[in-house]
Amino acid sequence: MSEPSTEHLLTVDELRVGFRTEDGLVQAVDGVSFDVDAGEVLAIVGESGCGKSVTGMTLLGLTRGPNARFGGRAVFDGCDLVGASDEQLRRIRGAEIAMVFQDPMTALNPVQRIGPQLAEQIRAHDDLGKDAALERARELLERVGIPRARDRLRAYPHELSGGMRQRTMIAMALSCDPRLLIADEPTTALDVTIQAQILEEVRRLRAETDAGVILITHDLGVVADVADRVVVMYAGQIVEAGTLDELFYDPQHPYTWGLLGSIARVDRPRPPRLPAILGTPPSLAAPPQGCRFRPRCPHRFAQCLELPALEARCGVPDHLDRCWLSAEEKREKRQVGGQIGLAPEERAA
Amino acid sequence: MTRFVVRRFISMVLVLFAISVLTFLIFQAIPNGDPAARLAGRTSTPETVAAIRKTWGFDQPIYEQYVTTMKKIFTGDVISYAQQVNVLHEIKQDLPATLSLAIGAGIIWLALGILFGLLSAMRAGHFTDRALTVLALIGVSTPVFLLGAVALYFLAFKAGIFPNGGYVPLTQDPLQWLHHMILPWLVLSVLFIGIYSRVLRSNLLDTMNEDYVRTARAKGISERRVLLRHVLRNSLIPIVSLWSLDFAAVIGGAAILTESVFNLQGVGQYAATSIAQLDVPPVLVIVMFGAFFVVVLSAITDVIFALLDPRIRLTGR
């Protein structure tokens, strides 16, 4: 079937972000490429420090600074966000691309009422008077399920519960109907029940609008709940990318196996201890030679001293990974104790 | 709110009481401070001294003396030991000079402190910031009497641009008043500008890294609005409370050195001369007057603070 290739909403091509520090150049993002389409939820998964937040923030130019070094491109609507001027970025921020941050308590101005904070964004992009903007803010609050929205407009952030604050942040992000929403760990600072509600908001957003969503998280449970496609990051690079099903049922990279294996499962007998990936992520100022996961990987062998390219190695064109093991070996080695996981360290090559 | 006011009022009274007792006792403890001898003068006989001691009540036990003195203060009938004049009357005469100094300098140091702090923070690490830092440190380190004396010497005595100290009441001659006040204003402000610009610079740099500033940028509002509406506004909150306390202190006579160097005949200078003469009543009154101002203004500051930062509002508004 031939259909015209739909243009991606966002195309990230070999994005590089480094920060100059006293200890040298820390390469937080080292050659990351992915696409996001309208109406799709892309999850970026990884440990703390893998570069996923920096990737998200760089798309909005929030990492720009005197010691930041950028490379590569991120094309949105024909405009390269990495090289965009400040004015171009200002117009895109909040209107075309919006971001929801991790901790709603610190992400909102504590001495300003939430009504004006919402109105401020609206009036930065639309020519509305103060009252009209506040009215729109009230509608937005109702839309994200905050009761007594009119009263809440006059509330300060600390007068709201964590869940309501995050809903307010989402309302703020949606206020100008963005085409791309970047959610950076939106549920991490909240308890599980609120988490479910917030994810429901994301699902509703996907159903009601055509917006694309980049969901940055370290929680695979969240990923399983809302994501369409997943990208796994490790030490500043993507190590695996594929659809949700591909990642959960046919993971190709040992790091992904480790992540999946470390999830506590309700439907299985309780293990004596939670499996964890031994070791710690490498320093981004001096990453290891070759495959970056090699020092922690129980399946490493001689070839791993050479960095694998991110390619489709298992026969599915869009399922990419960075591991030299053959597809056969992968299927075999990822079975640990009857489920997918990372084998404990044996003496390897 | 009423409970708040009542509580503050009670603590204010207690503080003032404690300060009055402390000041009174300090003077009792100072050697050579026998007021009777001072009142009697150089050529006094033991009989004169004893007689004075009787009339003035210095032979009473301390707590009685304290009570009598406090009574006199509250009825406005305080007589200074040295000059035999009514202290409250003196203070009323000296107040305009001190008020002129305080209000003028207060406005100048607040405006320039904020300006320099803002410039320093915006150009942090660059030449402007370093230059302003050096200036601030010089301002903070230079003793007021040195700065004042140097200023008087070069600008008044030598160059004749400014008058050689003294105070001209505003009601008498506004232009002369201004002419006389400029140097004292600048000299007094230098110290505070140094402090305030550093405090604001530090607050600004901290605030700029806060998450909500990042959110503000992500909303797509202009950089100028981010700076003014979010960064500056929040950073100014501690400055406001600092300012009101410093201002109150200056009114209460804390500008003692500036007033003396420039011979403004203000409350501070009156305190200086009284201390030198070990004259208890004026010092007692001025100390309490100053304490009263500071305590009242600090209570007002707390209220303003609560208005500016809703997080610390008292429960049960």
XYZ file of C-alpha atoms in Angstrom:
666
model
C 0.000 0.000 0.000
C 1.450 3.276 -0.965
C 0.544 6.313 0.927
C 2.441 9.555 0.981
C 4.916 9.480 3.829
C 3.434 11.549 6.562
C 5.853 14.127 7.783
C 6.989 13.587 11.310
C 5.950 16.174 13.853
C 9.461 16.242 15.241
C 12.637 14.798 13.816
C 15.669 14.629 16.056
C 18.886 13.914 14.204
C 22.166 13.085 15.983
C 21.450 15.477 18.830
C 24.448 16.195 20.997
C 24.477 18.208 24.197
C 27.609 18.715 26.231
C 28.379 20.866 29.238
C 31.792 22.255 29.952
C 32.679 21.747 33.587
C 35.750 21.881 35.748
C 36.156 18.161 35.106
C 36.078 18.561 31.357
C 33.299 18.264 28.825
C 30.370 16.200 30.095
C 28.547 14.804 27.077
C 25.048 14.430 28.431
C 23.474 13.553 25.082
C 25.674 11.841 22.525
C 24.090 11.315 19.148
C 20.383 10.783 19.814
C 17.973 10.392 16.890
C 14.246 9.706 16.934
C 10.952 10.899 15.458
C 7.626 11.773 16.959
C 4.413 11.756 14.985
C 1.202 13.628 15.620
C -1.140 11.725 17.910
C 1.562 9.374 19.175
C 3.088 8.938 22.602
C 6.831 8.317 22.554
C 8.361 7.288 25.852
C 12.013 7.990 26.613
C 13.127 5.597 29.332
C 16.311 5.406 31.301
C 18.049 5.725 34.647
C 18.776 9.034 36.314
C 21.572 10.735 34.489
C 21.105 8.984 31.142
C 20.356 12.231 29.353
C 16.616 11.917 28.842
C 15.667 15.110 30.679
C 18.436 17.042 28.966
C 17.104 15.810 25.632
C 13.606 16.995 26.474
C 14.729 20.380 27.762
C 17.035 20.957 24.825
C 14.077 20.706 22.475
C 12.769 23.887 24.080
C 16.159 25.501 24.366
C 16.040 25.381 28.154
C 19.574 24.019 28.417
C 21.155 26.911 26.601
C 23.872 28.604 28.565
C 27.429 29.819 28.396
C 28.896 26.383 29.042
C 26.543 24.335 26.861
C 27.673 22.851 23.551
C 25.178 21.585 20.990
C 25.351 19.452 17.884
C 22.886 17.831 15.540
C 19.367 19.009 14.745
C 15.834 18.811 16.031
C 13.447 19.795 13.276
C 9.940 20.853 14.239
C 7.668 22.328 11.620
C 10.586 23.057 9.359
C 12.498 24.877 12.070
C 15.674 23.526 13.653
C 15.152 23.987 17.383
C 18.817 23.525 18.203
C 19.900 26.504 16.166
C 16.750 28.600 16.487
C 16.951 32.222 17.521
C 15.693 33.271 20.946
C 12.660 34.950 19.448
C 11.753 31.889 17.378
C 12.052 29.726 20.464
C 9.963 32.108 22.533
C 7.127 31.872 20.054
C 7.286 28.109 19.973
C 7.510 27.643 23.730
C 4.179 27.237 25.365
C 2.304 27.590 22.093
C 3.580 24.928 19.692
C 5.624 22.847 22.091
C 4.771 22.783 25.772
C 6.471 21.107 28.685
C 5.289 19.628 31.960
C 7.951 19.338 34.616
C 8.634 16.832 37.306
C 7.947 18.558 40.589
C 4.843 20.739 40.450
C 5.540 22.281 43.836
C 8.756 23.942 42.728
C 7.713 24.351 39.106
C 5.035 26.892 39.957
C 5.805 30.376 41.224
C 5.052 30.112 44.950
C 4.088 33.734 45.488
C 1.722 34.053 42.573
C -1.823 32.764 42.363
C -2.331 30.018 39.798
C -4.957 31.929 37.819
C -2.515 34.675 36.804
C 0.185 32.094 36.143
C -2.078 30.366 33.660
C -3.237 33.666 32.211
C 0.361 34.807 31.755
C 1.064 32.021 29.303
C -2.185 32.565 27.445
C -1.525 36.262 27.047
C 2.028 35.671 25.897
C 0.713 34.008 22.775
C -2.856 35.214 22.289
C -4.104 38.741 22.334
C -6.533 38.410 25.209
C -7.409 40.824 27.965
C -6.850 39.925 31.579
C -10.421 38.817 32.266
C -10.736 36.822 29.062
C -7.467 35.066 29.811
C -8.607 34.216 33.336
C -11.874 32.882 31.967
C -9.941 30.640 29.610
C -7.772 29.579 32.544
C -10.889 28.596 34.436
C -12.046 26.458 31.498
C -8.680 24.778 31.371
C -8.772 23.926 35.042
C -12.193 22.396 34.595
C -10.952 20.449 31.629
C -8.245 18.785 33.687
C -10.727 17.896 36.338
C -10.129 20.459 39.069
C -13.353 21.092 41.001
C -14.537 24.616 41.854
C -12.228 25.995 39.222
C -13.359 29.569 39.653
C -12.304 29.615 43.296
C -9.112 27.764 42.564
C -7.940 30.523 40.240
C -7.205 32.604 43.306
C -5.318 29.844 45.064
C -1.599 29.759 45.641
C 0.343 26.648 44.661
C 0.930 25.569 48.230
C -2.803 25.587 48.844
C -3.318 22.784 46.350
C -2.575 19.096 46.709
C 0.215 17.509 44.679
C -2.178 15.973 42.208
C -4.008 19.251 41.668
C -0.736 21.072 41.186
C 0.332 18.665 38.496
C -3.058 18.963 36.831
C -2.562 22.730 36.904
C 0.813 22.292 35.222
C -0.836 20.136 32.561
C -3.601 22.693 32.130
C -0.952 25.348 31.717
C 0.882 23.273 29.142
C -2.303 22.670 27.179
C -3.491 26.259 27.364
C -2.398 27.216 23.874
C -3.188 23.892 22.193
C 0.375 22.770 21.614
C 1.161 20.300 18.888
C 3.832 18.604 20.950
C 3.788 18.009 24.676
C 6.957 17.064 26.496
C 6.244 15.550 29.901
C 9.357 15.186 32.022
C 8.674 12.603 34.716
C 5.181 13.972 35.294
C 4.258 11.342 37.852
C 7.509 10.791 39.699
C 6.773 13.250 42.488
C 3.249 11.923 43.031
C 1.844 8.879 44.770
C 0.511 5.955 42.787
C -3.159 6.788 42.898
C -2.575 10.310 41.640
C -0.220 8.877 39.094
C -3.068 6.910 37.593
C -5.186 10.050 37.322
C -2.416 11.994 35.629
C -1.858 9.214 33.131
C -5.559 9.243 32.447
C -5.154 12.918 31.528
C -2.395 12.019 29.086
C -4.562 9.323 27.532
C -7.444 11.771 27.223
C -5.161 14.277 25.596
C -4.107 11.706 23.062
C -7.712 10.815 22.336
C -9.045 14.354 22.109
C -6.301 16.155 20.233
C -3.765 15.443 17.602
C -0.851 16.367 19.805
C 2.270 14.276 19.957
C 3.608 13.464 23.400
C 7.151 12.787 24.525
C 6.933 11.093 27.900
C 10.209 11.036 29.788
C 10.260 8.574 32.634
C 12.184 5.867 34.412
C 9.027 3.979 35.337
C 8.277 1.117 32.960
C 4.838 0.742 34.488
C 3.978 4.230 33.267
C 5.397 3.362 29.859
C 3.278 0.253 29.579
C 0.227 2.298 30.433
C 0.343 5.022 27.787
C 3.225 4.714 25.348
C 2.979 3.806 21.672
C 6.694 3.674 21.017
C 9.637 3.533 23.360
C 13.211 4.684 23.233
C 15.645 3.407 25.861
C 18.564 5.654 26.740
C 21.765 4.769 28.505
C 24.751 7.030 29.170
C 23.637 9.646 26.690
C 22.824 7.284 23.842
C 19.814 5.364 22.632
C 20.394 1.657 23.122
C 17.041 0.376 21.906
C 14.011 1.786 20.110
C 10.781 0.142 19.064
C 7.061 -0.134 19.612
C 5.665 -0.851 23.052
C 4.974 -4.494 22.260
C 8.357 -5.010 20.649
C 10.110 -3.627 23.681
C 8.187 -5.580 26.267
C 7.904 -8.869 24.410
C 10.993 -8.938 22.220
C 13.637 -6.729 23.845
C 16.992 -6.812 22.103
C 19.385 -5.026 24.414
C 20.777 -6.416 27.703
C 20.088 -3.117 29.426
C 16.429 -3.387 28.496
C 16.416 -6.930 29.851
C 17.835 -5.588 33.078
C 15.144 -2.909 33.277
C 12.356 -5.365 32.604
C 13.830 -7.927 34.961
C 13.982 -5.484 37.826
C 10.273 -4.751 37.842
C 8.438 -6.256 40.773
C 5.655 -8.364 39.294
C 2.337 -8.933 41.004
C 1.574 -12.013 38.926
C 4.710 -13.913 39.820
C 6.047 -15.396 43.028
C 8.073 -12.964 45.045
C 11.802 -13.313 44.481
C 14.071 -13.420 47.557
C 15.432 -10.060 46.498
C 14.634 -7.600 43.734
C 16.942 -8.194 40.801
C 19.034 -5.142 40.104
C 21.523 -4.250 37.441
C 24.860 -4.384 39.200
C 27.205 -1.446 38.945
C 26.536 2.193 38.209
C 26.217 4.240 35.028
C 29.500 5.492 33.622
C 30.838 9.003 33.931
C 29.665 11.104 31.030
C 32.896 13.036 31.084
C 34.866 9.889 30.297
C 32.571 7.226 28.864
C 33.925 3.685 28.439
C 35.393 2.626 25.133
C 33.015 0.829 22.825
C 29.606 -0.212 24.077
C 28.828 1.900 27.123
C 26.947 -0.839 28.874
C 29.872 -3.227 28.522
C 31.298 -2.819 32.057
C 27.974 -3.845 33.570
C 26.923 -6.431 30.990
C 27.274 -10.107 31.915
C 27.121 -11.062 28.234
C 29.998 -8.942 27.021
C 32.589 -10.347 24.672
C 35.557 -9.186 22.645
C 33.640 -7.286 19.999
C 31.960 -5.107 22.559
C 35.063 -2.953 22.713
C 33.772 -1.479 19.483
C 30.704 0.718 19.785
C 27.752 -0.877 17.970
C 25.720 1.409 15.716
C 22.014 1.807 16.410
C 20.503 -0.452 13.764
C 17.721 -2.887 13.112
C 19.268 -6.255 13.865
C 16.334 -8.509 14.491
C 14.550 -8.344 11.180
C 11.996 -5.664 12.073
C 12.908 -2.443 10.248
C 11.995 0.031 12.981
C 13.125 -2.020 15.958
C 16.650 -0.722 16.567
C 19.280 -1.701 19.088
C 22.958 -1.371 19.895
C 24.089 -4.884 20.727
C 26.542 -7.136 18.880
C 24.903 -10.359 20.050
C 23.060 -12.237 17.326
C 19.287 -12.341 17.404
C 19.549 -16.041 18.364
C 21.858 -15.367 21.297
C 19.644 -12.554 22.465
C 16.547 -14.703 22.575
C 18.462 -17.268 24.546
C 20.357 -15.101 26.974
C 17.450 -12.933 28.004
C 15.558 -15.800 29.593
C 16.460 -15.798 33.262
C 14.465 -17.897 35.651
C 11.528 -18.205 33.302
C 11.158 -14.551 32.466
C 13.027 -11.799 30.756
C 15.909 -10.420 32.738
C 19.581 -9.830 32.981
C 21.615 -12.774 34.187
C 23.787 -12.197 37.229
C 27.449 -11.668 36.502
C 29.283 -14.791 35.353
C 32.877 -14.615 34.504
C 32.555 -13.266 30.925
C 35.094 -12.387 28.228
C -5.278 39.062 62.990
C -6.261 40.646 66.292
C -4.510 37.906 68.191
C -1.412 38.615 66.146
C -1.555 42.325 66.931
C -2.151 41.758 70.624
C 0.687 39.270 70.861
C 3.047 41.644 69.077
C 1.985 44.505 71.285
C 2.678 42.570 74.454
C 6.075 41.417 73.244
C 6.837 44.974 72.163
C 6.145 46.251 75.668
C 8.305 43.544 77.181
C 11.169 44.290 74.825
C 11.028 47.996 75.545
C 10.916 47.315 79.256
C 13.957 45.060 79.056
C 15.875 47.607 77.009
C 15.101 50.426 79.390
C 16.250 48.411 82.392
C 19.413 47.325 80.633
C 20.331 50.837 79.563
C 19.635 52.191 82.996
C 21.800 49.555 84.638
C 24.636 50.086 82.181
C 24.929 53.649 83.242
C 24.904 52.678 86.889
C 27.798 50.397 86.217
C 29.986 52.871 84.367
C 32.884 54.153 86.492
C 33.089 57.875 87.024
C 29.460 58.142 86.279
C 28.318 59.682 89.460
C 25.672 62.070 88.159
C 25.639 64.099 91.309
C 29.288 64.961 90.925
C 28.755 65.878 87.298
C 25.825 68.075 88.086
C 27.734 69.773 90.831
C 30.473 70.736 88.424
C 34.201 71.165 88.862
C 34.327 73.341 91.858
C 32.100 71.348 94.090
C 32.272 70.570 97.717
C 31.161 67.296 99.202
C 28.218 69.140 100.703
C 27.024 70.400 97.295
C 27.325 66.948 95.883
C 25.383 65.487 98.786
C 22.704 68.134 98.466
C 22.342 67.510 94.741
C 22.176 63.825 95.395
C 19.266 64.444 97.706
C 17.311 66.780 95.397
C 17.746 64.597 92.381
C 17.019 61.455 94.275
C 20.321 59.738 93.588
C 20.369 58.397 97.097
C 17.289 56.308 96.436
C 17.650 52.585 95.798
C 18.163 51.739 92.151
C 14.737 50.356 91.387
C 13.165 53.456 92.821
C 15.390 55.653 90.721
C 14.413 53.590 87.727
C 10.742 54.000 88.428
C 11.108 57.735 88.938
C 13.063 58.141 85.715
C 10.538 56.121 83.737
C 7.725 58.141 85.212
C 9.454 61.314 84.136
C 9.961 59.987 80.652
C 6.337 59.125 80.224
C 5.104 62.410 81.540
C 7.508 64.241 79.298
C 9.289 65.812 82.171
C 12.785 64.494 81.646
C 15.562 66.823 82.456
C 19.039 66.096 81.243
C 21.718 66.055 83.870
C 24.244 67.971 81.861
C 22.249 70.746 80.342
C 19.273 71.080 82.582
C 17.004 71.136 79.570
C 13.988 69.062 78.749
C 15.201 66.042 76.825
C 12.023 65.460 74.878
C 12.049 69.030 73.740
C 15.605 68.619 72.497
C 14.768 65.469 70.649
C 11.795 67.097 68.966
C 14.116 69.788 67.670
C 16.661 67.306 66.424
C 14.178 65.021 64.742
C 13.778 66.873 61.404
C 17.473 66.552 60.650
C 17.465 62.835 61.399
C 14.297 62.285 59.429
C 15.733 64.149 56.452
C 18.833 62.029 56.609
C 16.952 58.776 57.019
C 14.334 59.298 54.330
C 16.715 60.714 51.732
C 19.427 58.153 52.319
C 16.864 55.367 52.567
C 15.493 56.099 49.128
C 18.951 56.473 47.610
C 20.423 53.323 49.057
C 17.351 51.250 48.179
C 17.291 52.440 44.574
C 21.020 52.149 43.962
C 21.335 48.930 45.929
C 18.675 47.315 43.759
C 20.156 48.749 40.572
C 23.680 47.550 41.285
C 22.509 44.198 42.555
C 20.481 43.687 39.386
C 23.370 44.712 37.132
C 25.772 42.465 39.012
C 23.505 39.464 38.744
C 22.672 39.990 35.083
C 26.350 40.237 34.188
C 27.509 37.703 36.753
C 31.118 36.714 36.275
C 31.857 39.476 33.788
C 33.671 42.735 34.266
C 30.639 44.762 35.385
C 29.934 42.279 38.127
C 33.517 42.196 39.343
C 33.794 45.977 39.316
C 30.561 46.370 41.251
C 31.679 43.707 43.706
C 34.855 45.602 44.420
C 32.895 48.815 44.881
C 30.483 47.076 47.199
C 33.301 45.708 49.313
C 34.888 49.131 49.512
C 31.560 50.576 50.524
C 31.067 48.036 53.237
C 34.590 48.284 54.568
C 35.107 52.032 54.633
C 34.264 53.507 58.010
C 31.614 56.179 57.751
C 33.569 58.727 59.708
C 36.545 58.302 57.397
C 34.449 58.565 54.283
C 32.569 61.527 55.669
C 35.705 63.323 56.755
C 37.394 62.724 53.409
C 34.308 63.859 51.518
C 34.052 66.982 53.629
C 37.695 67.751 53.185
C 37.872 67.400 49.432
C 34.404 68.352 48.309
C 33.503 70.953 50.880
C 36.622 72.434 52.305
C 38.912 72.266 49.318
C 36.598 72.353 46.315
C 33.815 74.265 47.972
C 31.125 72.397 46.048
C 29.275 71.475 49.172
C 28.839 73.260 52.485
C 31.016 72.325 55.392
C 28.440 70.368 57.302
C 25.478 71.692 59.250
C 21.766 71.416 58.648
C 19.274 73.814 57.130
C 15.621 73.019 57.793
C 13.524 72.184 54.749
C 10.891 74.707 55.728
C 13.458 77.429 55.921
C 15.216 77.042 52.586
C 14.568 73.956 50.422
C 17.531 74.494 48.138
C 19.981 74.968 50.961
C 18.455 71.999 52.710
C 19.170 69.895 49.649
C 22.636 71.321 49.295
C 23.487 70.389 52.853
C 21.974 66.946 52.731
C 23.544 65.552 49.565
C 26.899 64.637 51.056
C 25.480 63.071 54.230
C 22.999 61.110 52.135
C 25.679 59.719 49.888
C 28.094 58.967 52.692
C 25.472 57.125 54.738
C 24.173 55.260 51.688
C 27.538 53.882 50.631
C 27.575 51.236 53.314
C 24.011 50.126 52.685
C 24.373 50.116 48.918
C 27.286 47.754 49.361
C 25.280 45.404 51.550
C 22.040 45.528 49.603
C 23.587 45.035 46.187
C 25.400 41.943 47.427
C 22.319 40.500 49.075
C 20.168 41.141 46.026
C 22.796 39.757 43.670
C 22.943 36.561 45.667
C 19.138 36.278 45.864
C 18.801 36.884 42.140
C 21.361 34.254 41.231
C 19.630 31.736 43.479
C 16.194 32.566 42.150
C 17.324 32.345 38.536
C 18.056 28.671 39.071
C 14.685 27.904 40.580
C 12.360 25.521 38.774
C 9.575 28.040 38.418
C 11.829 30.365 36.456
C 12.480 27.491 34.068
C 8.738 26.953 33.828
C 8.222 30.638 33.124
C 10.646 30.436 30.213
C 8.995 27.262 28.951
C 5.729 29.173 28.831
C 7.160 31.390 26.140
C 6.969 34.717 27.943
C 9.573 37.314 27.121
C 12.941 37.141 28.855
C 12.377 40.606 30.274
C 9.137 39.534 31.877
C 10.792 36.439 33.288
C 13.457 38.626 34.852
C 11.183 41.291 36.287
C 7.997 39.477 37.138
C 9.466 36.234 38.410
C 13.122 36.600 39.302
C 13.314 40.166 40.572
C 9.970 40.297 42.305
C 10.667 37.177 44.323
C 14.239 38.209 45.108
C 13.145 41.573 46.464
C 11.089 40.139 49.289
C 13.953 39.773 51.785
C 15.298 43.172 50.738
C 12.066 44.822 51.811
C 12.317 43.524 55.342
C 16.010 44.408 55.535
C 15.258 47.910 54.430
C 12.556 48.653 56.937
C 14.720 47.540 59.827
C 17.711 49.564 58.654
C 15.496 52.549 58.061
C 14.012 52.303 61.528
C 17.458 52.046 63.018
C 18.617 55.202 61.263
C 15.637 57.133 62.552
C 16.391 55.840 66.007
C 19.824 57.396 65.828
C 21.930 54.679 64.269
C 23.429 57.252 61.904
C 25.291 58.564 64.887
C 28.603 58.802 63.070
C 27.263 60.434 59.937
C 25.332 63.009 61.891
C 28.346 63.826 64.003
C 30.780 64.129 61.112
C 28.460 66.440 59.238
C 27.272 68.215 62.347
C 23.625 67.775 61.485
C 22.442 68.185 65.062
C 20.190 65.211 64.734
C 19.038 62.652 67.252
C 22.129 60.545 66.686
C 24.476 63.402 67.352
C 22.542 64.305 70.454
C 23.013 60.746 71.634
C 26.743 60.948 70.896
C 27.259 64.076 72.936
C 25.133 62.767 75.774
C 27.092 59.555 75.946
C 30.341 61.458 76.016
C 29.040 63.430 78.958
C 27.632 60.315 80.584
C 24.290 62.074 80.594
C 21.772 59.343 81.337
C 18.328 60.795 80.624
C 18.847 61.737 76.956
C 20.572 58.470 76.222
C 17.820 56.527 77.918
C 15.131 58.353 76.031
C 16.880 58.061 72.668
C 17.575 54.387 73.158
C 13.954 53.731 73.960
C 12.805 55.914 71.106
C 15.024 53.993 68.722
C 13.973 50.662 70.157
C 10.343 51.637 69.860
C 10.794 52.493 66.201
C 12.610 49.298 65.398
C 10.075 47.155 67.196
C 7.095 48.840 65.550
C 8.631 48.734 62.105
C 9.644 45.139 62.482
C 6.053 44.253 63.300
C 4.870 46.181 60.245
C 7.541 44.423 58.208
C 6.232 41.055 59.297
C 2.804 42.013 58.070
C 4.176 43.268 54.749
C 6.230 40.094 54.426
C 3.118 38.003 54.894
C 1.395 40.020 52.206
C 4.259 39.545 49.768
C 4.931 35.887 50.459
C 1.693 34.027 50.983
C 3.466 30.925 52.175
C 4.167 32.411 55.537
C 0.769 33.807 56.243
C -0.383 33.241 59.757
C -3.194 30.795 60.170
C -6.575 32.154 60.921
C -6.220 35.311 58.924
